Coordinates of C-alpha atoms in Angstrom, one line a residue:
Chain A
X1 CA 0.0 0.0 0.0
X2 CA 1.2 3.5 -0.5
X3 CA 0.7 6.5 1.6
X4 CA 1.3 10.1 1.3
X5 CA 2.3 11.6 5.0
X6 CA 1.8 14.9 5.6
X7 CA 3.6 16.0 8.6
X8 CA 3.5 19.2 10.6
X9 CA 6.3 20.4 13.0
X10 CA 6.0 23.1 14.9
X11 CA 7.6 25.3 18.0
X12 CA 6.1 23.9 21.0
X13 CA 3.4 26.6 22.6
X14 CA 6.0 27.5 25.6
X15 CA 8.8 28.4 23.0
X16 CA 9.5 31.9 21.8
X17 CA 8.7 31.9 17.9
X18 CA 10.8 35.3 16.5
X19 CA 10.3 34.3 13.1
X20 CA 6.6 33.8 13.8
X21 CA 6.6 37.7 15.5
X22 CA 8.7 39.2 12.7
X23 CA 5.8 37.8 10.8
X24 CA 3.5 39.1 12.5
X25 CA 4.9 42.7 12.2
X26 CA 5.1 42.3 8.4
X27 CA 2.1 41.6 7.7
X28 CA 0.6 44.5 10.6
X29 CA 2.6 47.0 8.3
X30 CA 0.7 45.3 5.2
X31 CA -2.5 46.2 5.9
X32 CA -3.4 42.8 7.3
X33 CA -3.8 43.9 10.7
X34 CA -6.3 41.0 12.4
X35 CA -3.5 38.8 12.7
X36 CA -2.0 38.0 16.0
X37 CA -0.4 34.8 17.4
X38 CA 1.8 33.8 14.1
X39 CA 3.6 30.7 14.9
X40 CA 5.9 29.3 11.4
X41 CA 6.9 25.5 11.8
X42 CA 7.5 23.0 9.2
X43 CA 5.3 21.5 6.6
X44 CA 7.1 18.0 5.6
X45 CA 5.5 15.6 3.0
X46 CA 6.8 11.9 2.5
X47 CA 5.6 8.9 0.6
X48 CA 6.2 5.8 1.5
X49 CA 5.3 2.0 1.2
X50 CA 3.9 0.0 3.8
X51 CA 1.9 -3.4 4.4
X52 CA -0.7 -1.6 6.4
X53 CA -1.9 1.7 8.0
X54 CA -0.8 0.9 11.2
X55 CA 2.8 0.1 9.7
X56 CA 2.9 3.3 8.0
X57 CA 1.8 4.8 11.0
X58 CA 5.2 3.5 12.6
X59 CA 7.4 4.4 10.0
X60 CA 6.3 8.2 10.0
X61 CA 6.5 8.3 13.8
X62 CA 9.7 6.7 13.7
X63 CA 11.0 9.3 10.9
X64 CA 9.5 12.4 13.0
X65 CA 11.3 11.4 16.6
X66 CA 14.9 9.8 15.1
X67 CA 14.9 13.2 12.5
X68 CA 12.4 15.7 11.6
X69 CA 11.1 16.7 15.0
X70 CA 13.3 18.2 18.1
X71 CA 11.0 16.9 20.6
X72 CA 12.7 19.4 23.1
X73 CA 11.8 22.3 21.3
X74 CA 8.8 21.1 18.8
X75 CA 5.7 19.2 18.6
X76 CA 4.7 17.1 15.3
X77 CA 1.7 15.9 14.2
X78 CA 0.5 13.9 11.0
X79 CA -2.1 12.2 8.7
X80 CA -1.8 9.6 6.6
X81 CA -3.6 9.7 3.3
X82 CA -3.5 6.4 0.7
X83 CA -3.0 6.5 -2.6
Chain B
X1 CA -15.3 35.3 15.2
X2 CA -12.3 34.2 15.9
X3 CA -10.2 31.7 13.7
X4 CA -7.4 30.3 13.5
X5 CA -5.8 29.7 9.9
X6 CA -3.7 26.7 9.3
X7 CA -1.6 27.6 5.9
X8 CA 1.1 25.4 4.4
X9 CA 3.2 26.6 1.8
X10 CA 5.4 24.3 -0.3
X11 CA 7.9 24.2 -3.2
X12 CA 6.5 23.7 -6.2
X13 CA 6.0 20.2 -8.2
X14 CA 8.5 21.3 -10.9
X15 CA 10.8 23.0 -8.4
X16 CA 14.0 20.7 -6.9
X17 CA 13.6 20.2 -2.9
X18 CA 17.6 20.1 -1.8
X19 CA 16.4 20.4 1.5
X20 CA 13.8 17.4 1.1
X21 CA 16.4 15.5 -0.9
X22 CA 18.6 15.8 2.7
X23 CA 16.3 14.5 4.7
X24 CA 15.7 11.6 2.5
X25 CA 19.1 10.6 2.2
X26 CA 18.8 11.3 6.4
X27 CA 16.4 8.9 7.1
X28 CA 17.9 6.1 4.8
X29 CA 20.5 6.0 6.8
X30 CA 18.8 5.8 10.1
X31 CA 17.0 2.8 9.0
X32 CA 13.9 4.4 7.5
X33 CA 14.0 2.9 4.3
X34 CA 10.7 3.0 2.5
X35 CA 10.3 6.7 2.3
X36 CA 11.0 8.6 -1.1
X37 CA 9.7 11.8 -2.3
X38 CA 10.1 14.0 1.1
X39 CA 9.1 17.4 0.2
X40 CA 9.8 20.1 2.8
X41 CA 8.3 23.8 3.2
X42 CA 5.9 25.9 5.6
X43 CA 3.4 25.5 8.1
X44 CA 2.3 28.4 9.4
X45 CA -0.5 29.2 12.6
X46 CA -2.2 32.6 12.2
X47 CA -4.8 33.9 14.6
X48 CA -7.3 36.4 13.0
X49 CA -10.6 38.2 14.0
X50 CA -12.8 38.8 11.4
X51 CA -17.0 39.5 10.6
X52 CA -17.4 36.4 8.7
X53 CA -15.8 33.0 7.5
X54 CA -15.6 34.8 3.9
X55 CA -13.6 37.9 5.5
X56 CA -11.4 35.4 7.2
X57 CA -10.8 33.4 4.1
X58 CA -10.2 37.0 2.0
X59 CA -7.4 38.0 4.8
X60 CA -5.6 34.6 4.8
X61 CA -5.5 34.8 0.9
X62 CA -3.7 38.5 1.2
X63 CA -1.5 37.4 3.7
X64 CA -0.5 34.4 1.9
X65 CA -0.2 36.4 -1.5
X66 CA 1.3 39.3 0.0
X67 CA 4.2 37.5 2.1
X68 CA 4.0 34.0 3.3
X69 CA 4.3 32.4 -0.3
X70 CA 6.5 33.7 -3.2
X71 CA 4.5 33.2 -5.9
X72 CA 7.0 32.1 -8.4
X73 CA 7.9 29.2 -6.6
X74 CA 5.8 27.9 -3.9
X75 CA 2.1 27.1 -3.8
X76 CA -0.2 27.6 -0.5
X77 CA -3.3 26.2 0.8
X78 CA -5.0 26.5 4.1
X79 CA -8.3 25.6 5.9
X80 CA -9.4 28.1 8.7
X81 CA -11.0 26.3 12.0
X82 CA -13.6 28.8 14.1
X83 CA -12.4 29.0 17.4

């Protein structure tokens, strides 16, 4: 079966996100002033093989602790899709 | 209403992914070997007051047009989630 994983990383909520505030500012001296709370992570997408959904599952988990997440400083979160 | 937009923003289809190409080659080598394809870019968390889902969704598309996505070579989407 193939899957499509698309993974999010992002700063955990207790971490100071500057890139996020310089943001923020940006797009205040755009003319887009409702904005507040502008947090900028990662957007990761991977396919990959895999006899089942649950496998998959444990492959993009895997992937996201050994590599693409700093679990010290970031939280991830993903869906699988098939196709 | 409040929402909060979830936007991603990635490389184009056409456009090379060094960055996703890394992490490939990354997670071969740790032992995740079934993944191809990785494509890395944006995930970004806005905040935003607005009168109606359709003033939301018209702020979002001028921040993402204005300065979360170049044009030329990434693609966004988002969904916004009433909070």
């Amino acid at each position: 079966m193939k899957f499509v994983a698309h993974i999010d990383v992002m700063p955990q909520k207790e971490i100071l996100d500057p890139q996020g505030k310089a943001v923020q500012l940006g797009l205040h001296n755009l003319g887009v002033q409702a904005v507040s709370d502008v947090r900028i992570g990662k957007h990761i997408t991977v396919a990959l093989e895999a006899a089942s959904e649950s496998e998959a599952n444990a492959q993009v988990e895997e992937a996201c602790r050994k590599l693409l997440a700093n679990l010290i400083m970031e939280d991830y979160s993903f869906r699988l899709e098939q196709v």
